[in-house]
């Protein structure tokens, strides 16, 4: 692609896929050169002129569809590099649909943030129980107003959507309210109005997926669960991933009877096996009913407004106030106009991208959950920033998906970074495994039976720590610091050389000296 705008730089891929920098001179002469060949001075000059807007053949240098985490971050970084940027987003609503969404996206409006607020709210229940052991008079648990919590949560997400709008505004990113649809590779339509653009970034995220079973319309998803008018006393949650396990903890702590239905044999597929087993024990101990290999075949409406779950054809009906499905999320690509430009997707609608988040259409990029790489907010931020750098800062940047830490805000929470034992065994061949399970100091007199579990996975050959996992209080906070060391390539000897902070749970990570076991991959004998 070339541009007629004077002094504007455009990045394209050469035949070998390496980015090319094109610079249009005053006389309209176009010179192509490898980005790596561009000297610092030229780079600064070009960057200064990048996307100065207004005089070109396009309305925008970048048009982003979706103002969630990846879209906002990518847009504002692009604008900070001098690009003229617009972002289309639907009007605000707590529940997302084809016609409603809101600036901030899933994480801010109906995901991470409101979920964590509900986690905080629910955790007081345990604190009320724990305090007796520390000499506080025994007292009846105070009443909780679900309606008041939801109102506070809604006020907060309204505040946050306002902040996100201001971030766009302060960075001179134009917000266009409405549904963005790609008309051709340089045109986006928003509710009947068309805009031209040099590049498009799709950042439309995902929507809850509910399998097609009879009674599907009766169930709620995480969007609804975060905005229920009344706290259910008894709830069925279907699924065993992040969302299912987190909401099971929230409703359980608020006093609901919670039954988890899932098709696999353990919760949290993809996590370390010992973490899965340990968390199952802990949540079962708290009263969450864990039912593996059991999923509803039908959901029925009761006369009293309750919903019935049937788990085998012709089987008994079990009644609940709500049935929540947390069976994954599907990429939000409906009515996006991908077919108009031939952007390739998988059968599930996931947009296929290369290492630079570029689709098969060279000027169209996609970031975040719509690309189904690692579906986490900080990853979408990284991907959005990388696109902005690649396009507008003369720095072709691949997002780095290795050693991304994550947490499940279950109760107790899970923190993890790097490889599970099984993955590490497959990749590295021989491992030293260090584990520790203990009763946290607080629980020695709180009366709580909750325990913590920690695990370090070490590649025997290099001594590098390649996986760290924890189930227990503060594990998410602890893991963020550990993740820096793991990402930097710390060895077990480095961990051992670090002096602990006493008395904390975290110090256990630098004091585990005894190898729990050594494991080696069984080699298939050569034929
Ligand atoms: P998830 O973690 O992928 O879990 C989906 C669950 O639904 C799994 O238990 C899966 O079973 C089950 N499932 C999928 N299709 C099913 C079907 N047709 N019938 C029955 N069960 C089915 O997805 P999620 O919990 O919905 O979360 C969505 C995404 O949001 C995740 O990718 C996660 O990364 C992100 N998220 C992150 C956080 C966090 O960072 N704390 C919190 C919430 C969400 P199998 O395991 O057998 O496939």
XYZ file of C-alpha atoms and ligand atoms in Angstrom:
575
model
C 0.000 0.000 0.000
C 1.153 3.543 -0.686
C -0.151 6.823 0.496
C -0.373 10.199 -1.165
C -0.230 12.056 2.089
C 2.970 14.021 2.291
C 5.445 12.975 4.885
C 3.283 10.193 6.250
C 4.916 6.880 6.978
C 3.204 3.602 6.288
C 4.324 0.193 7.386
C 3.763 -2.739 5.120
C 5.142 -6.229 4.992
C 7.706 -7.100 2.393
C 7.528 -10.361 0.436
C 9.337 -12.115 3.261
C 6.898 -10.761 5.809
C 9.420 -8.296 7.273
C 7.952 -4.844 7.818
C 8.851 -2.159 5.295
C 8.848 1.515 6.043
C 7.568 3.678 3.256
C 8.149 7.329 3.215
C 6.529 9.719 0.829
C 8.737 12.604 -0.045
C 7.655 16.111 -0.949
C 7.704 15.281 -4.639
C 5.607 12.195 -4.116
C 8.577 9.850 -4.510
C 8.097 6.702 -2.486
C 11.133 5.027 -1.040
C 10.881 1.631 0.595
C 13.464 0.409 3.023
C 13.751 -2.207 5.734
C 12.755 -0.833 9.092
C 15.989 -2.093 10.559
C 17.810 0.049 8.016
C 16.209 3.243 9.237
C 18.612 5.287 11.289
C 17.657 6.987 14.521
C 17.453 10.437 12.986
C 15.259 9.384 10.094
C 13.121 7.397 12.484
C 12.579 10.399 14.702
C 11.766 12.558 11.692
C 9.295 10.097 10.253
C 7.723 9.370 13.590
C 7.264 13.055 14.198
C 5.352 13.333 10.979
C 3.423 10.091 11.324
C -0.296 10.366 10.879
C -0.483 14.090 11.319
C -3.968 13.861 9.870
C -6.274 16.178 8.095
C -4.603 16.485 4.724
C -4.574 12.902 3.501
C -6.882 10.731 1.482
C -8.191 8.971 4.591
C -10.220 10.314 7.471
C -8.073 8.372 9.940
C -4.719 6.610 10.131
C -6.298 4.011 12.406
C -9.921 3.088 12.949
C -10.437 0.843 15.948
C -13.638 -1.136 16.387
C -14.275 -1.750 20.077
C -13.256 0.433 23.026
C -12.413 -2.321 25.496
C -9.010 -2.903 27.041
C -7.082 -3.680 23.827
C -8.936 -1.136 21.687
C -8.508 1.794 24.060
C -4.856 1.025 24.802
C -3.928 0.483 21.152
C -5.814 3.605 20.057
C -4.314 5.925 22.609
C -0.789 4.663 22.012
C -1.307 5.099 18.267
C -2.522 8.657 18.885
C 0.447 9.336 21.163
C 2.728 8.408 18.240
C 0.989 11.043 16.125
C -1.644 8.976 14.331
C -5.135 10.268 13.737
C -7.363 7.708 15.430
C -11.065 6.987 15.831
C -12.684 4.254 17.866
C -16.250 2.984 17.490
C -18.076 1.641 20.519
C -21.699 0.839 21.326
C -23.695 2.736 23.939
C -23.211 1.716 27.583
C -25.143 -1.165 29.131
C -24.300 -3.606 31.903
C -25.139 -6.499 29.579
C -23.433 -6.661 26.192
C -25.380 -7.361 23.003
C -25.255 -6.569 19.311
C -26.589 -3.097 20.103
C -25.086 -2.295 23.494
C -21.621 -2.383 25.040
C -19.844 0.665 26.418
C -16.433 2.289 26.606
C -14.265 0.156 28.890
C -15.438 -3.159 27.473
C -15.858 -6.475 29.204
C -13.098 -6.123 31.788
C -14.244 -2.801 33.141
C -18.009 -3.073 32.756
C -18.937 -6.737 33.079
C -15.799 -8.693 33.844
C -12.654 -8.323 35.921
C -13.511 -5.093 37.734
C -17.121 -5.674 38.842
C -16.303 -9.336 39.525
C -13.435 -8.365 41.820
C -15.713 -5.891 43.637
C -18.152 -8.728 44.283
C -15.277 -10.957 45.418
C -14.197 -8.264 47.906
C -17.779 -7.902 49.124
C -18.232 -11.625 49.621
C -14.915 -12.115 51.424
C -16.168 -10.173 54.468
C -18.239 -13.240 55.356
C -15.059 -15.196 56.106
C -13.599 -12.243 58.021
C -16.700 -12.084 60.236
C -16.161 -15.754 61.090
C -12.407 -15.457 61.524
C -12.512 -12.502 63.914
C -13.941 -14.521 66.815
C -10.691 -16.415 67.187
C -8.913 -13.094 67.668
C -10.989 -12.085 70.674
C -13.818 -10.206 68.999
C -17.138 -10.934 70.679
C -19.127 -13.569 68.897
C -21.797 -11.775 66.903
C -24.374 -12.728 64.366
C -23.208 -12.063 60.864
C -24.650 -8.683 59.828
C -27.226 -8.669 57.058
C -25.979 -8.038 53.602
C -27.798 -5.906 51.053
C -27.139 -7.323 47.610
C -29.052 -4.428 46.034
C -26.775 -1.934 47.760
C -23.635 -3.753 46.587
C -24.905 -3.855 42.996
C -25.756 -0.157 43.166
C -22.229 0.684 44.408
C -20.724 -1.542 41.726
C -22.823 0.157 39.035
C -21.798 3.597 40.265
C -18.170 2.543 40.056
C -18.410 1.163 36.519
C -20.213 4.345 35.435
C -17.299 6.308 36.883
C -14.812 4.060 35.084
C -16.530 4.267 31.701
C -16.334 8.062 32.134
C -12.618 7.839 32.904
C -12.031 5.710 29.816
C -13.890 8.249 27.683
C -11.706 10.995 29.119
C -8.579 8.956 28.396
C -9.630 8.770 24.742
C -10.483 12.437 24.671
C -7.259 13.537 26.383
C -5.293 11.510 23.844
C -7.246 13.024 20.949
C -8.822 9.717 19.969
C -12.214 10.385 18.451
C -15.001 8.271 19.968
C -17.790 7.422 17.551
C -20.762 5.834 19.272
C -22.385 3.010 17.366
C -21.718 -0.359 15.811
C -18.627 -0.431 13.614
C -18.823 -2.516 10.470
C -16.097 -3.006 7.901
C -17.302 -2.029 4.435
C -14.019 -2.443 2.605
C -10.432 -2.541 3.733
C -10.276 1.233 4.048
C -13.836 2.007 5.076
C -15.743 1.484 8.311
C -19.433 2.233 8.670
C -20.904 3.245 11.996
C -24.683 3.245 12.052
C -24.993 4.381 8.436
C -22.101 6.885 8.409
C -18.906 5.887 6.640
C -15.325 6.750 7.543
C -12.165 6.041 5.593
C -9.015 4.819 7.258
C -5.561 3.619 6.395
C -5.586 0.834 8.999
C -8.273 -0.969 10.967
C -7.864 -2.593 14.373
C -10.570 -5.028 15.455
C -10.859 -5.202 19.233
C -14.412 -6.408 19.707
C -13.717 -8.998 22.411
C -16.091 -11.839 23.113
C -19.586 -12.583 24.312
C -20.747 -15.329 26.682
C -21.314 -18.627 24.908
C -24.183 -20.885 25.988
C -24.524 -24.318 24.351
C -27.722 -24.965 22.475
C -29.818 -26.967 24.943
C -33.589 -26.876 25.515
C -34.300 -24.082 27.991
C -31.212 -22.098 26.950
C -33.246 -18.877 27.199
C -33.872 -19.462 30.913
C -30.229 -19.366 31.964
C -28.104 -16.409 32.961
C -24.495 -15.631 32.073
C -21.774 -13.688 33.890
C -23.185 -10.423 32.456
C -26.489 -11.098 34.261
C -24.862 -12.540 37.375
C -23.040 -9.259 37.940
C -26.291 -7.338 37.799
C -28.911 -9.596 39.415
C -31.647 -7.677 41.240
C -31.772 -10.364 43.958
C -29.069 -12.655 45.347
C -30.039 -16.244 44.518
C -30.304 -18.555 47.536
C -29.550 -21.595 45.432
C -27.667 -21.441 42.156
C -26.433 -23.955 39.601
C -23.280 -22.925 37.776
C -22.376 -24.794 34.611
C -18.703 -24.878 33.593
C -15.468 -25.210 35.522
C -13.267 -22.478 34.097
C -12.246 -19.079 35.470
C -15.736 -17.587 35.538
C -17.542 -20.621 36.966
C -15.076 -21.074 39.810
C -14.948 -17.358 40.630
C -18.724 -16.958 40.750
C -19.099 -20.180 42.733
C -16.892 -18.529 45.377
C -18.821 -15.249 45.315
C -22.274 -16.808 45.706
C -21.039 -19.375 48.240
C -19.516 -16.685 50.436
C -22.720 -14.640 50.280
C -24.486 -17.697 51.671
C -26.025 -19.319 48.589
C -26.118 -23.063 47.996
C -23.877 -23.511 44.994
C -23.695 -26.545 42.758
C -21.059 -26.674 40.043
C -21.919 -28.831 37.012
C -19.194 -29.548 34.463
C -18.369 -32.012 31.741
C -14.733 -32.725 32.609
C -13.356 -34.698 35.520
C -11.747 -31.722 37.289
C -12.197 -27.962 37.550
C -9.886 -25.496 35.780
C -8.670 -27.411 32.767
C -5.243 -26.167 31.705
C -4.061 -25.445 35.253
C -1.530 -27.546 37.140
C -3.082 -30.851 38.244
C -2.149 -30.338 41.900
C -3.671 -26.865 41.826
C -6.880 -28.297 40.384
C -7.060 -31.000 43.059
C -6.134 -28.684 45.919
C -8.666 -26.007 44.941
C -11.388 -28.641 44.551
C -10.744 -29.782 48.132
C -10.794 -26.218 49.426
C -14.014 -25.133 47.713
C -15.738 -28.421 48.602
C -14.766 -27.808 52.233
C -16.553 -24.452 51.993
C -19.721 -26.178 50.845
C -19.622 -25.797 47.059
C -21.010 -28.982 45.538
C -18.644 -30.092 42.805
C -20.224 -32.467 40.276
C -17.828 -33.537 37.525
C -18.971 -35.273 34.356
C -22.487 -33.896 34.838
C -24.068 -31.163 32.737
C -27.666 -30.170 32.159
C -29.357 -31.689 29.114
C -32.316 -29.395 29.657
C -33.339 -26.432 31.796
C -37.043 -26.062 32.619
C -39.170 -23.247 34.018
C -40.915 -23.829 37.350
C -44.263 -22.265 38.253
C -42.672 -20.434 41.170
C -40.118 -18.770 38.915
C -37.406 -21.254 39.785
C -35.453 -23.098 37.122
C -35.062 -26.831 36.965
C -31.952 -28.641 35.837
C -32.248 -32.035 34.202
C -28.934 -33.842 33.787
C -30.061 -36.992 31.985
C -32.891 -37.590 29.549
C -36.041 -38.381 31.542
C -34.133 -37.847 34.804
C -35.145 -35.943 37.940
C -35.414 -32.178 37.998
C -33.332 -30.267 40.547
C -34.590 -26.754 41.298
C -32.540 -23.576 41.576
C -33.224 -19.841 41.835
C -30.835 -19.278 38.947
C -28.919 -21.409 36.477
C -25.737 -19.672 35.354
C -23.761 -20.784 32.323
C -20.028 -20.065 32.341
C -19.157 -22.261 29.399
C -16.647 -19.996 27.728
C -16.912 -16.956 25.512
C -17.255 -16.682 21.748
C -15.468 -14.077 19.615
C -17.686 -11.073 18.963
C -17.587 -10.987 15.163
C -21.228 -10.993 14.193
C -22.172 -8.201 11.759
C -18.585 -6.941 11.753
C -18.371 -7.144 7.963
C -15.388 -9.522 7.930
C -16.833 -11.217 4.863
C -16.691 -7.897 2.981
C -12.902 -7.955 3.078
C -12.238 -11.676 3.445
C -10.658 -11.548 6.917
C -9.991 -15.174 7.788
C -11.468 -16.722 10.891
C -11.539 -20.201 12.379
C -14.741 -22.271 12.452
C -15.493 -20.692 15.845
C -15.187 -17.173 14.431
C -11.784 -16.498 15.999
C -9.896 -13.957 13.864
C -6.624 -15.450 12.619
C -3.603 -13.190 13.077
C 0.151 -13.408 12.654
C 2.763 -12.650 15.308
C 2.138 -8.921 14.820
C -1.660 -9.274 15.288
C -2.070 -8.683 11.544
C -4.910 -10.499 9.787
C -4.604 -11.916 6.277
C -5.668 -8.436 5.056
C -2.432 -6.469 5.525
C -3.901 -3.215 6.884
C -6.383 -4.928 9.221
C -5.215 -5.966 12.698
C -7.030 -7.730 15.521
C -6.209 -7.806 19.229
C -7.637 -9.234 22.422
C -10.205 -11.951 22.980
C -11.478 -11.820 19.395
C -8.174 -13.490 18.455
C -8.417 -16.090 21.280
C -4.724 -16.175 22.146
C -4.531 -15.627 25.904
C -7.849 -14.074 26.859
C -6.730 -11.740 29.609
C -6.973 -7.959 29.855
C -3.231 -7.310 30.307
C -2.550 -9.455 27.239
C -5.032 -7.415 25.174
C -3.273 -4.257 26.405
C 0.080 -5.651 25.313
C -1.302 -6.654 21.910
C -2.928 -3.238 21.358
C 0.287 -1.411 22.275
C 2.311 -3.676 19.996
C 0.070 -2.845 17.021
C 0.429 0.872 17.757
C 4.234 0.551 17.914
C 4.362 -1.530 14.749
C 2.236 0.873 12.753
C 3.114 4.269 14.125
C 6.373 4.127 16.053
C 8.637 2.453 13.499
C 9.105 -0.427 15.924
C 7.656 -3.685 14.624
C 6.619 -5.340 17.863
C 5.403 -8.850 18.547
C 3.417 -9.289 21.748
C 5.236 -11.783 23.962
C 2.858 -14.472 25.196
C 5.425 -16.455 27.180
C 5.355 -16.486 30.990
C 2.152 -14.486 31.292
C 0.993 -14.657 34.907
C -2.674 -14.999 35.747
C -4.974 -15.424 38.696
C -8.310 -17.017 39.354
C -10.212 -15.062 41.986
C -11.710 -18.141 43.514
C -11.882 -18.412 47.292
C -9.084 -19.154 48.040
C -7.554 -17.590 44.920
C -5.080 -19.157 42.500
C -1.968 -17.412 41.174
C 0.138 -18.927 38.448
C 2.967 -18.168 36.070
C 4.725 -20.356 33.541
C 4.356 -24.012 32.819
C 2.278 -26.593 34.647
C 4.200 -29.689 35.697
C 2.802 -31.674 32.757
C 3.603 -28.969 30.211
C 7.089 -28.493 31.632
C 7.756 -32.217 31.555
C 6.801 -32.305 27.898
C 8.991 -29.303 27.080
C 12.041 -29.768 29.317
C 12.178 -33.527 29.920
C 13.433 -33.640 33.518
C 12.144 -31.573 36.391
C 12.605 -30.936 40.080
C 9.306 -30.243 41.789
C 9.055 -28.362 45.088
C 5.698 -28.257 46.877
C 4.434 -27.007 50.176
C 1.000 -27.175 51.740
C 0.384 -25.401 55.022
C -2.106 -23.725 57.279
C -1.548 -19.960 57.000
C -0.576 -18.282 60.271
C -3.872 -16.382 60.446
C -5.815 -19.625 60.408
C -3.914 -21.091 63.351
C -6.286 -19.160 65.617
C -9.026 -17.936 63.269
C -10.599 -21.353 63.291
C -10.714 -21.462 59.489
C -9.627 -24.770 58.005
C -8.504 -23.108 54.765
C -4.989 -24.139 53.713
C -2.495 -22.849 51.154
C -0.532 -24.705 48.498
C 2.629 -23.638 46.678
C 4.564 -25.278 43.908
C 7.766 -24.492 42.037
C 8.590 -26.325 38.809
C 12.289 -26.315 37.951
C 13.973 -27.466 34.741
C 16.632 -29.835 36.109
C 19.075 -29.205 33.279
C 19.255 -25.404 33.614
C 17.949 -24.938 37.180
C 15.575 -22.353 35.686
C 12.242 -21.899 37.457
C 9.743 -22.524 34.668
C 6.500 -22.622 36.616
C 5.197 -21.267 39.908
C 1.719 -21.984 41.219
C -0.131 -21.067 44.368
C -3.556 -21.594 45.867
C -4.150 -19.454 48.934
C -4.785 -15.982 50.275
C -3.013 -13.204 48.372
C -1.733 -15.599 45.722
C -2.606 -13.142 42.921
C -0.676 -10.331 44.599
C 2.267 -12.599 45.410
C 2.443 -14.058 41.906
C 2.867 -10.681 40.208
C 6.266 -10.228 41.858
C 7.290 -13.829 41.295
C 6.346 -13.422 37.612
C 9.025 -10.751 37.149
C 11.702 -13.151 38.377
C 10.383 -16.021 36.259
C 10.137 -13.833 33.156
C 13.730 -12.700 33.728
C 14.841 -16.327 33.803
C 15.513 -16.748 37.525
C 16.941 -20.078 38.626
C 16.019 -22.021 41.739
C 19.380 -20.912 43.140
C 18.265 -17.278 42.640
C 15.056 -18.004 44.530
C 17.085 -19.647 47.319
C 19.468 -16.683 47.488
C 16.566 -14.336 48.148
C 15.938 -13.609 51.822
C 12.318 -14.026 52.823
C 9.970 -11.519 54.429
C 8.823 -12.890 57.759
C 6.171 -13.782 58.707
C 4.428 -14.062 55.347
C 3.109 -16.872 53.217
C 5.181 -15.562 50.314
C 8.471 -16.314 52.090
C 7.753 -19.992 51.531
C 8.642 -19.455 47.869
C 12.240 -18.640 48.821
C 12.603 -21.215 51.574
C 11.522 -24.423 49.834
C 14.737 -26.454 49.896
C 13.662 -30.093 49.809
C 12.836 -31.522 46.426
C 9.374 -33.077 46.644
C 10.077 -35.266 43.631
C 12.167 -35.465 40.493
C 10.317 -36.379 37.335
C 11.516 -37.384 33.907
C 9.653 -37.772 30.678
C 9.459 -41.364 29.600
C 11.314 -41.668 26.365
C 9.796 -43.856 23.720
C 12.436 -46.460 22.809
C 13.687 -46.066 19.266
C 12.106 -48.572 16.919
P -13.050 -21.047 30.299
O -12.089 -20.735 31.377
O -12.571 -21.400 28.958
O -13.984 -22.226 30.842
C -15.065 -22.677 30.088
C -15.709 -23.842 30.816
O -16.877 -24.207 30.114
C -14.817 -25.074 30.874
O -15.076 -25.744 32.079
C -15.327 -25.878 29.670
O -15.148 -27.247 29.810
C -16.802 -25.564 29.740
N -17.498 -25.740 28.460
C -17.179 -25.167 27.283
N -18.074 -25.531 26.346
C -18.968 -26.329 26.950
C -20.121 -27.025 26.502
N -20.514 -26.956 25.242
N -20.806 -27.774 27.397
C -20.390 -27.845 28.684
N -19.304 -27.215 29.169
C -18.606 -26.464 28.312
O -14.071 -19.857 30.063
P -14.787 -18.869 31.084
O -14.662 -19.305 32.480
O -16.142 -18.668 30.506
O -13.926 -17.566 30.900
C -13.794 -16.974 29.605
C -12.454 -16.315 29.441
O -12.369 -15.189 30.264
C -11.315 -17.228 29.796
O -10.593 -17.480 28.621
C -10.466 -16.483 30.768
O -9.167 -16.350 30.249
C -11.113 -15.127 30.893
N -11.310 -14.819 32.326
C -10.215 -14.516 33.075
C -10.389 -14.243 34.415
C -9.200 -13.902 35.255
O -8.174 -13.539 34.705
N -9.284 -14.010 36.572
C -11.634 -14.301 34.995
C -12.707 -14.637 34.208
C -12.539 -14.890 32.869
P -13.787 -27.960 29.325
O -12.737 -27.548 30.275
O -14.137 -29.401 29.404
O -13.558 -27.480 27.929
